[in-house]
Amino acid sequence: MNLNHQNLRHLSQASVILALTIIFGFFPGIPIAIIPVTIVLQNLGMMLSGEILGPWWGAGTMLTFLTLVALGLPLLSGGNGGLQMILSPAGCYLIMWVVAAFVMGWLLRVTFLRKYWWSELITVWICGALLVDLLGGLLLSWWMHFSLTITLGAMMIYLPGDTIKVCLSVLITRRMRKSKLID
């Protein structure tokens, strides 16, 4: 790999986002009685990853994070790690982090959606909250043999917190872009 200035910059930014995602794991998850998945702060790292790094670097950063988790490092909220976490009900949502970071990064890089704060907010909300919660919930429903209605209803519990994280992600990213820290 040729480490030119642009690659080095992306690698540095990816390392910072990966570190932030790990740090967000130090905050304990909030358990939900209905389904075996907690509300965590770590998906803010996924949102920042797709928004700041773009499709390939964003998805690669989340894939690196999940690889470290699968290797047994206790990086998930509550100090959890190991392949069993990827293969657990929470893994349905974790796998969607890679997809969401890619789709979000692609939409924001290829289209005009990054130009206006409201279009960026909607894009990050659809990809970072709705896509992860909806597709993660569908995977969970299929895997755990839960009723689709109950799973989609339980998914609604995540949306208010995810909406707050989306607002934080867009605010942080737009400030960084305005300060010329990112492209």
mmCIF file with all atom_site columns, C-alpha atoms in Angstrom:
data_model
loop_
_atom_site.group_PDB
_atom_site.id
_atom_site.type_symbol
_atom_site.label_atom_id
_atom_site.label_alt_id
_atom_site.label_comp_id
_atom_site.label_asym_id
_atom_site.label_entity_id
_atom_site.label_seq_id
_atom_site.pdbx_PDB_ins_code
_atom_site.Cartn_x
_atom_site.Cartn_y
_atom_site.Cartn_z
_atom_site.occupancy
_atom_site.B_iso_or_equiv
_atom_site.pdbx_formal_charge
_atom_site.auth_seq_id
_atom_site.auth_comp_id
_atom_site.auth_asym_id
_atom_site.auth_atom_id
_atom_site.pdbx_PDB_model_num
ATOM 1   C CA . MET A 1 1   ? 0.000   0.000   0.000  1.00 0.00 ? 1   MET A CA 1
ATOM 2   C CA . ASN A 1 2   ? 1.372   3.340   -1.024 1.00 0.00 ? 2   ASN A CA 1
ATOM 3   C CA . LEU A 1 3   ? 1.118   5.580   2.040  1.00 0.00 ? 3   LEU A CA 1
ATOM 4   C CA . ASN A 1 4   ? 0.644   8.903   0.323  1.00 0.00 ? 4   ASN A CA 1
ATOM 5   C CA . HIS A 1 5   ? -0.743  11.898  2.198  1.00 0.00 ? 5   HIS A CA 1
ATOM 6   C CA . GLN A 1 6   ? -4.399  11.018  1.484  1.00 0.00 ? 6   GLN A CA 1
ATOM 7   C CA . ASN A 1 7   ? -4.045  7.372   2.565  1.00 0.00 ? 7   ASN A CA 1
ATOM 8   C CA . LEU A 1 8   ? -2.186  8.398   5.704  1.00 0.00 ? 8   LEU A CA 1
ATOM 9   C CA . ARG A 1 9   ? -4.912  10.919  6.523  1.00 0.00 ? 9   ARG A CA 1
ATOM 10  C CA . HIS A 1 10  ? -7.653  8.302   6.048  1.00 0.00 ? 10  HIS A CA 1
ATOM 11  C CA . LEU A 1 11  ? -5.718  5.779   8.132  1.00 0.00 ? 11  LEU A CA 1
ATOM 12  C CA . SER A 1 12  ? -5.301  8.322   10.938 1.00 0.00 ? 12  SER A CA 1
ATOM 13  C CA . GLN A 1 13  ? -8.981  9.266   10.853 1.00 0.00 ? 13  GLN A CA 1
ATOM 14  C CA . ALA A 1 14  ? -10.010 5.597   10.808 1.00 0.00 ? 14  ALA A CA 1
ATOM 15  C CA . SER A 1 15  ? -7.785  4.933   13.833 1.00 0.00 ? 15  SER A CA 1
ATOM 16  C CA . VAL A 1 16  ? -9.393  7.795   15.755 1.00 0.00 ? 16  VAL A CA 1
ATOM 17  C CA . ILE A 1 17  ? -12.921 6.611   14.881 1.00 0.00 ? 17  ILE A CA 1
ATOM 18  C CA . LEU A 1 18  ? -11.997 3.049   15.881 1.00 0.00 ? 18  LEU A CA 1
ATOM 19  C CA . ALA A 1 19  ? -10.604 4.332   19.195 1.00 0.00 ? 19  ALA A CA 1
ATOM 20  C CA . LEU A 1 20  ? -13.762 6.385   19.814 1.00 0.00 ? 20  LEU A CA 1
ATOM 21  C CA . THR A 1 21  ? -15.953 3.357   19.094 1.00 0.00 ? 21  THR A CA 1
ATOM 22  C CA . ILE A 1 22  ? -13.934 1.373   21.630 1.00 0.00 ? 22  ILE A CA 1
ATOM 23  C CA . ILE A 1 23  ? -14.143 4.193   24.201 1.00 0.00 ? 23  ILE A CA 1
ATOM 24  C CA . PHE A 1 24  ? -17.919 4.407   23.726 1.00 0.00 ? 24  PHE A CA 1
ATOM 25  C CA . GLY A 1 25  ? -17.984 0.753   24.815 1.00 0.00 ? 25  GLY A CA 1
ATOM 26  C CA . PHE A 1 26  ? -16.851 1.767   28.298 1.00 0.00 ? 26  PHE A CA 1
ATOM 27  C CA . PHE A 1 27  ? -20.297 3.242   28.867 1.00 0.00 ? 27  PHE A CA 1
ATOM 28  C CA . PRO A 1 28  ? -22.605 0.465   30.081 1.00 0.00 ? 28  PRO A CA 1
ATOM 29  C CA . GLY A 1 29  ? -25.542 -0.562  27.922 1.00 0.00 ? 29  GLY A CA 1
ATOM 30  C CA . ILE A 1 30  ? -29.122 -0.023  29.036 1.00 0.00 ? 30  ILE A CA 1
ATOM 31  C CA . PRO A 1 31  ? -30.925 -3.395  29.123 1.00 0.00 ? 31  PRO A CA 1
ATOM 32  C CA . ILE A 1 32  ? -34.337 -3.836  27.519 1.00 0.00 ? 32  ILE A CA 1
ATOM 33  C CA . ALA A 1 33  ? -36.691 -6.403  29.033 1.00 0.00 ? 33  ALA A CA 1
ATOM 34  C CA . ILE A 1 34  ? -38.427 -7.286  25.766 1.00 0.00 ? 34  ILE A CA 1
ATOM 35  C CA . ILE A 1 35  ? -35.419 -8.317  23.656 1.00 0.00 ? 35  ILE A CA 1
ATOM 36  C CA . PRO A 1 36  ? -31.902 -9.542  24.516 1.00 0.00 ? 36  PRO A CA 1
ATOM 37  C CA . VAL A 1 37  ? -30.110 -6.472  23.081 1.00 0.00 ? 37  VAL A CA 1
ATOM 38  C CA . THR A 1 38  ? -29.095 -3.370  25.078 1.00 0.00 ? 38  THR A CA 1
ATOM 39  C CA . ILE A 1 39  ? -29.097 0.309   24.126 1.00 0.00 ? 39  ILE A CA 1
ATOM 40  C CA . VAL A 1 40  ? -25.453 1.361   23.684 1.00 0.00 ? 40  VAL A CA 1
ATOM 41  C CA . LEU A 1 41  ? -23.460 4.456   22.772 1.00 0.00 ? 41  LEU A CA 1
ATOM 42  C CA . GLN A 1 42  ? -21.146 2.530   20.436 1.00 0.00 ? 42  GLN A CA 1
ATOM 43  C CA . ASN A 1 43  ? -23.317 2.920   17.365 1.00 0.00 ? 43  ASN A CA 1
ATOM 44  C CA . LEU A 1 44  ? -22.402 6.620   17.477 1.00 0.00 ? 44  LEU A CA 1
ATOM 45  C CA . GLY A 1 45  ? -18.953 5.396   16.405 1.00 0.00 ? 45  GLY A CA 1
ATOM 46  C CA . MET A 1 46  ? -20.553 3.611   13.453 1.00 0.00 ? 46  MET A CA 1
ATOM 47  C CA . MET A 1 47  ? -22.397 6.785   12.457 1.00 0.00 ? 47  MET A CA 1
ATOM 48  C CA . LEU A 1 48  ? -19.221 8.865   12.666 1.00 0.00 ? 48  LEU A CA 1
ATOM 49  C CA . SER A 1 49  ? -17.384 6.190   10.704 1.00 0.00 ? 49  SER A CA 1
ATOM 50  C CA . GLY A 1 50  ? -19.730 6.286   7.732  1.00 0.00 ? 50  GLY A CA 1
ATOM 51  C CA . GLU A 1 51  ? -20.179 10.032  7.832  1.00 0.00 ? 51  GLU A CA 1
ATOM 52  C CA . ILE A 1 52  ? -16.527 11.054  8.202  1.00 0.00 ? 52  ILE A CA 1
ATOM 53  C CA . LEU A 1 53  ? -14.628 8.254   6.472  1.00 0.00 ? 53  LEU A CA 1
ATOM 54  C CA . GLY A 1 54  ? -16.910 7.486   3.548  1.00 0.00 ? 54  GLY A CA 1
ATOM 55  C CA . PRO A 1 55  ? -18.043 4.093   2.285  1.00 0.00 ? 55  PRO A CA 1
ATOM 56  C CA . TRP A 1 56  ? -14.876 1.994   2.079  1.00 0.00 ? 56  TRP A CA 1
ATOM 57  C CA . TRP A 1 57  ? -12.910 3.385   5.006  1.00 0.00 ? 57  TRP A CA 1
ATOM 58  C CA . GLY A 1 58  ? -16.062 3.598   7.155  1.00 0.00 ? 58  GLY A CA 1
ATOM 59  C CA . ALA A 1 59  ? -17.136 0.013   6.500  1.00 0.00 ? 59  ALA A CA 1
ATOM 60  C CA . GLY A 1 60  ? -13.520 -1.149  6.844  1.00 0.00 ? 60  GLY A CA 1
ATOM 61  C CA . THR A 1 61  ? -13.218 0.532   10.228 1.00 0.00 ? 61  THR A CA 1
ATOM 62  C CA . MET A 1 62  ? -16.394 -1.154  11.481 1.00 0.00 ? 62  MET A CA 1
ATOM 63  C CA . LEU A 1 63  ? -15.227 -4.485  10.046 1.00 0.00 ? 63  LEU A CA 1
ATOM 64  C CA . THR A 1 64  ? -11.914 -4.032  11.888 1.00 0.00 ? 64  THR A CA 1
ATOM 65  C CA . PHE A 1 65  ? -13.833 -3.335  15.102 1.00 0.00 ? 65  PHE A CA 1
ATOM 66  C CA . LEU A 1 66  ? -15.971 -6.470  14.667 1.00 0.00 ? 66  LEU A CA 1
ATOM 67  C CA . THR A 1 67  ? -12.875 -8.534  13.860 1.00 0.00 ? 67  THR A CA 1
ATOM 68  C CA . LEU A 1 68  ? -11.240 -7.399  17.105 1.00 0.00 ? 68  LEU A CA 1
ATOM 69  C CA . VAL A 1 69  ? -14.440 -8.285  18.975 1.00 0.00 ? 69  VAL A CA 1
ATOM 70  C CA . ALA A 1 70  ? -14.598 -11.712 17.282 1.00 0.00 ? 70  ALA A CA 1
ATOM 71  C CA . LEU A 1 71  ? -10.969 -12.355 18.272 1.00 0.00 ? 71  LEU A CA 1
ATOM 72  C CA . GLY A 1 72  ? -12.010 -12.010 21.898 1.00 0.00 ? 72  GLY A CA 1
ATOM 73  C CA . LEU A 1 73  ? -11.113 -8.457  22.840 1.00 0.00 ? 73  LEU A CA 1
ATOM 74  C CA . PRO A 1 74  ? -13.699 -7.146  25.332 1.00 0.00 ? 74  PRO A CA 1
ATOM 75  C CA . LEU A 1 75  ? -14.563 -4.031  23.322 1.00 0.00 ? 75  LEU A CA 1
ATOM 76  C CA . LEU A 1 76  ? -18.340 -4.135  23.377 1.00 0.00 ? 76  LEU A CA 1
ATOM 77  C CA . SER A 1 77  ? -20.404 -2.327  25.951 1.00 0.00 ? 77  SER A CA 1
ATOM 78  C CA . GLY A 1 78  ? -20.187 -4.092  29.291 1.00 0.00 ? 78  GLY A CA 1
ATOM 79  C CA . GLY A 1 79  ? -16.735 -5.513  28.503 1.00 0.00 ? 79  GLY A CA 1
ATOM 80  C CA . ASN A 1 80  ? -18.045 -8.215  26.189 1.00 0.00 ? 80  ASN A CA 1
ATOM 81  C CA . GLY A 1 81  ? -16.145 -9.746  23.321 1.00 0.00 ? 81  GLY A CA 1
ATOM 82  C CA . GLY A 1 82  ? -15.547 -12.971 21.468 1.00 0.00 ? 82  GLY A CA 1
ATOM 83  C CA . LEU A 1 83  ? -17.055 -14.714 18.487 1.00 0.00 ? 83  LEU A CA 1
ATOM 84  C CA . GLN A 1 84  ? -20.088 -15.609 20.609 1.00 0.00 ? 84  GLN A CA 1
ATOM 85  C CA . MET A 1 85  ? -21.020 -11.901 20.673 1.00 0.00 ? 85  MET A CA 1
ATOM 86  C CA . ILE A 1 86  ? -21.054 -11.730 16.871 1.00 0.00 ? 86  ILE A CA 1
ATOM 87  C CA . LEU A 1 87  ? -23.135 -14.912 16.818 1.00 0.00 ? 87  LEU A CA 1
ATOM 88  C CA . SER A 1 88  ? -25.495 -13.670 19.563 1.00 0.00 ? 88  SER A CA 1
ATOM 89  C CA . PRO A 1 89  ? -28.747 -11.720 19.099 1.00 0.00 ? 89  PRO A CA 1
ATOM 90  C CA . ALA A 1 90  ? -26.737 -8.484  19.405 1.00 0.00 ? 90  ALA A CA 1
ATOM 91  C CA . GLY A 1 91  ? -24.658 -9.676  16.458 1.00 0.00 ? 91  GLY A CA 1
ATOM 92  C CA . CYS A 1 92  ? -27.641 -9.098  14.175 1.00 0.00 ? 92  CYS A CA 1
ATOM 93  C CA . TYR A 1 93  ? -27.253 -5.385  14.860 1.00 0.00 ? 93  TYR A CA 1
ATOM 94  C CA . LEU A 1 94  ? -23.443 -5.421  14.925 1.00 0.00 ? 94  LEU A CA 1
ATOM 95  C CA . ILE A 1 95  ? -23.236 -6.900  11.429 1.00 0.00 ? 95  ILE A CA 1
ATOM 96  C CA . MET A 1 96  ? -25.514 -4.128  10.189 1.00 0.00 ? 96  MET A CA 1
ATOM 97  C CA . TRP A 1 97  ? -22.950 -1.540  11.387 1.00 0.00 ? 97  TRP A CA 1
ATOM 98  C CA . VAL A 1 98  ? -20.679 -2.474  8.469  1.00 0.00 ? 98  VAL A CA 1
ATOM 99  C CA . VAL A 1 99  ? -23.532 -2.245  5.952  1.00 0.00 ? 99  VAL A CA 1
ATOM 100 C CA . ALA A 1 100 ? -24.855 1.026   7.401  1.00 0.00 ? 100 ALA A CA 1
ATOM 101 C CA . ALA A 1 101 ? -21.424 2.685   7.458  1.00 0.00 ? 101 ALA A CA 1
ATOM 102 C CA . PHE A 1 102 ? -20.927 1.759   3.800  1.00 0.00 ? 102 PHE A CA 1
ATOM 103 C CA . VAL A 1 103 ? -24.377 2.867   2.601  1.00 0.00 ? 103 VAL A CA 1
ATOM 104 C CA . MET A 1 104 ? -24.239 6.090   4.626  1.00 0.00 ? 104 MET A CA 1
ATOM 105 C CA . GLY A 1 105 ? -20.740 6.916   3.422  1.00 0.00 ? 105 GLY A CA 1
ATOM 106 C CA . TRP A 1 106 ? -21.652 6.194   -0.179 1.00 0.00 ? 106 TRP A CA 1
ATOM 107 C CA . LEU A 1 107 ? -24.822 8.307   -0.113 1.00 0.00 ? 107 LEU A CA 1
ATOM 108 C CA . LEU A 1 108 ? -23.045 11.236  1.509  1.00 0.00 ? 108 LEU A CA 1
ATOM 109 C CA . ARG A 1 109 ? -20.032 11.103  -0.849 1.00 0.00 ? 109 ARG A CA 1
ATOM 110 C CA . VAL A 1 110 ? -21.751 10.424  -4.162 1.00 0.00 ? 110 VAL A CA 1
ATOM 111 C CA . THR A 1 111 ? -24.831 12.628  -3.829 1.00 0.00 ? 111 THR A CA 1
ATOM 112 C CA . PHE A 1 112 ? -25.577 16.203  -2.808 1.00 0.00 ? 112 PHE A CA 1
ATOM 113 C CA . LEU A 1 113 ? -26.929 15.017  0.568  1.00 0.00 ? 113 LEU A CA 1
ATOM 114 C CA . ARG A 1 114 ? -23.875 16.274  2.476  1.00 0.00 ? 114 ARG A CA 1
ATOM 115 C CA . LYS A 1 115 ? -24.399 19.841  1.285  1.00 0.00 ? 115 LYS A CA 1
ATOM 116 C CA . TYR A 1 116 ? -27.282 20.747  3.606  1.00 0.00 ? 116 TYR A CA 1
ATOM 117 C CA . TRP A 1 117 ? -27.458 19.910  7.309  1.00 0.00 ? 117 TRP A CA 1
ATOM 118 C CA . TRP A 1 118 ? -31.036 18.646  7.086  1.00 0.00 ? 118 TRP A CA 1
ATOM 119 C CA . SER A 1 119 ? -30.347 16.268  4.183  1.00 0.00 ? 119 SER A CA 1
ATOM 120 C CA . GLU A 1 120 ? -27.251 14.970  5.969  1.00 0.00 ? 120 GLU A CA 1
ATOM 121 C CA . LEU A 1 121 ? -29.290 14.491  9.155  1.00 0.00 ? 121 LEU A CA 1
ATOM 122 C CA . ILE A 1 122 ? -32.004 12.566  7.310  1.00 0.00 ? 122 ILE A CA 1
ATOM 123 C CA . THR A 1 123 ? -29.437 10.399  5.502  1.00 0.00 ? 123 THR A CA 1
ATOM 124 C CA . VAL A 1 124 ? -27.571 9.553   8.704  1.00 0.00 ? 124 VAL A CA 1
ATOM 125 C CA . TRP A 1 125 ? -30.870 8.841   10.484 1.00 0.00 ? 125 TRP A CA 1
ATOM 126 C CA . ILE A 1 126 ? -32.117 6.536   7.727  1.00 0.00 ? 126 ILE A CA 1
ATOM 127 C CA . CYS A 1 127 ? -28.802 4.661   7.450  1.00 0.00 ? 127 CYS A CA 1
ATOM 128 C CA . GLY A 1 128 ? -27.467 4.874   11.002 1.00 0.00 ? 128 GLY A CA 1
ATOM 129 C CA . ALA A 1 129 ? -30.691 4.376   12.928 1.00 0.00 ? 129 ALA A CA 1
ATOM 130 C CA . LEU A 1 130 ? -33.496 3.044   10.765 1.00 0.00 ? 130 LEU A CA 1
ATOM 131 C CA . LEU A 1 131 ? -31.450 0.701   8.549  1.00 0.00 ? 131 LEU A CA 1
ATOM 132 C CA . VAL A 1 132 ? -29.557 -0.797  11.491 1.00 0.00 ? 132 VAL A CA 1
ATOM 133 C CA . ASP A 1 133 ? -32.640 -1.122  13.697 1.00 0.00 ? 133 ASP A CA 1
ATOM 134 C CA . LEU A 1 134 ? -34.934 -2.406  10.945 1.00 0.00 ? 134 LEU A CA 1
ATOM 135 C CA . LEU A 1 135 ? -32.601 -4.899  9.267  1.00 0.00 ? 135 LEU A CA 1
ATOM 136 C CA . GLY A 1 136 ? -31.018 -5.880  12.585 1.00 0.00 ? 136 GLY A CA 1
ATOM 137 C CA . GLY A 1 137 ? -34.523 -6.462  13.952 1.00 0.00 ? 137 GLY A CA 1
ATOM 138 C CA . LEU A 1 138 ? -35.481 -8.550  10.912 1.00 0.00 ? 138 LEU A CA 1
ATOM 139 C CA . LEU A 1 139 ? -32.334 -10.679 11.335 1.00 0.00 ? 139 LEU A CA 1
ATOM 140 C CA . LEU A 1 140 ? -33.084 -11.028 15.050 1.00 0.00 ? 140 LEU A CA 1
ATOM 141 C CA . SER A 1 141 ? -36.684 -12.024 14.319 1.00 0.00 ? 141 SER A CA 1
ATOM 142 C CA . TRP A 1 142 ? -35.582 -14.656 11.809 1.00 0.00 ? 142 TRP A CA 1
ATOM 143 C CA . TRP A 1 143 ? -32.781 -16.035 13.973 1.00 0.00 ? 143 TRP A CA 1
ATOM 144 C CA . MET A 1 144 ? -34.599 -16.112 17.321 1.00 0.00 ? 144 MET A CA 1
ATOM 145 C CA . HIS A 1 145 ? -37.949 -17.117 15.773 1.00 0.00 ? 145 HIS A CA 1
ATOM 146 C CA . PHE A 1 146 ? -39.626 -14.066 17.294 1.00 0.00 ? 146 PHE A CA 1
ATOM 147 C CA . SER A 1 147 ? -42.842 -12.652 15.946 1.00 0.00 ? 147 SER A CA 1
ATOM 148 C CA . LEU A 1 148 ? -42.061 -9.984  13.375 1.00 0.00 ? 148 LEU A CA 1
ATOM 149 C CA . THR A 1 149 ? -44.637 -7.662  14.936 1.00 0.00 ? 149 THR A CA 1
ATOM 150 C CA . ILE A 1 150 ? -43.078 -7.939  18.393 1.00 0.00 ? 150 ILE A CA 1
ATOM 151 C CA . THR A 1 151 ? -39.560 -7.480  17.024 1.00 0.00 ? 151 THR A CA 1
ATOM 152 C CA . LEU A 1 152 ? -40.468 -4.399  14.982 1.00 0.00 ? 152 LEU A CA 1
ATOM 153 C CA . GLY A 1 153 ? -42.366 -2.989  17.970 1.00 0.00 ? 153 GLY A CA 1
ATOM 154 C CA . ALA A 1 154 ? -39.357 -3.566  20.203 1.00 0.00 ? 154 ALA A CA 1
ATOM 155 C CA . MET A 1 155 ? -37.171 -1.877  17.585 1.00 0.00 ? 155 MET A CA 1
ATOM 156 C CA . MET A 1 156 ? -39.068 1.361   18.227 1.00 0.00 ? 156 MET A CA 1
ATOM 157 C CA . ILE A 1 157 ? -37.452 1.500   21.680 1.00 0.00 ? 157 ILE A CA 1
ATOM 158 C CA . TYR A 1 158 ? -34.094 2.244   20.045 1.00 0.00 ? 158 TYR A CA 1
ATOM 159 C CA . LEU A 1 159 ? -35.225 5.079   17.766 1.00 0.00 ? 159 LEU A CA 1
ATOM 160 C CA . PRO A 1 160 ? -35.333 7.989   20.277 1.00 0.00 ? 160 PRO A CA 1
ATOM 161 C CA . GLY A 1 161 ? -31.809 7.282   21.562 1.00 0.00 ? 161 GLY A CA 1
ATOM 162 C CA . ASP A 1 162 ? -30.517 6.632   18.058 1.00 0.00 ? 162 ASP A CA 1
ATOM 163 C CA . THR A 1 163 ? -32.041 9.923   16.916 1.00 0.00 ? 163 THR A CA 1
ATOM 164 C CA . ILE A 1 164 ? -30.062 11.760  19.609 1.00 0.00 ? 164 ILE A CA 1
ATOM 165 C CA . LYS A 1 165 ? -26.883 9.964   18.484 1.00 0.00 ? 165 LYS A CA 1
ATOM 166 C CA . VAL A 1 166 ? -27.612 10.902  14.857 1.00 0.00 ? 166 VAL A CA 1
ATOM 167 C CA . CYS A 1 167 ? -27.921 14.569  15.848 1.00 0.00 ? 167 CYS A CA 1
ATOM 168 C CA . LEU A 1 168 ? -24.603 14.357  17.726 1.00 0.00 ? 168 LEU A CA 1
ATOM 169 C CA . SER A 1 169 ? -22.893 12.667  14.792 1.00 0.00 ? 169 SER A CA 1
ATOM 170 C CA . VAL A 1 170 ? -24.086 15.270  12.285 1.00 0.00 ? 170 VAL A CA 1
ATOM 171 C CA . LEU A 1 171 ? -23.182 18.134  14.628 1.00 0.00 ? 171 LEU A CA 1
ATOM 172 C CA . ILE A 1 172 ? -19.668 16.765  15.239 1.00 0.00 ? 172 ILE A CA 1
ATOM 173 C CA . THR A 1 173 ? -19.067 16.021  11.562 1.00 0.00 ? 173 THR A CA 1
ATOM 174 C CA . ARG A 1 174 ? -20.317 19.384  10.300 1.00 0.00 ? 174 ARG A CA 1
ATOM 175 C CA . ARG A 1 175 ? -18.174 21.225  12.881 1.00 0.00 ? 175 ARG A CA 1
ATOM 176 C CA . MET A 1 176 ? -15.134 19.206  11.835 1.00 0.00 ? 176 MET A CA 1
ATOM 177 C CA . ARG A 1 177 ? -15.845 19.887  8.163  1.00 0.00 ? 177 ARG A CA 1
ATOM 178 C CA . LYS A 1 178 ? -16.291 23.609  8.848  1.00 0.00 ? 178 LYS A CA 1
ATOM 179 C CA . SER A 1 179 ? -12.957 23.646  10.720 1.00 0.00 ? 179 SER A CA 1
ATOM 180 C CA . LYS A 1 180 ? -11.322 21.885  7.725  1.00 0.00 ? 180 LYS A CA 1
ATOM 181 C CA . LEU A 1 181 ? -10.360 18.875  9.865  1.00 0.00 ? 181 LEU A CA 1
ATOM 182 C CA . ILE A 1 182 ? -12.083 16.570  7.369  1.00 0.00 ? 182 ILE A CA 1
ATOM 183 C CA . ASP A 1 183 ? -13.066 16.796  3.702  1.00 0.00 ? 183 ASP A CA 1
#
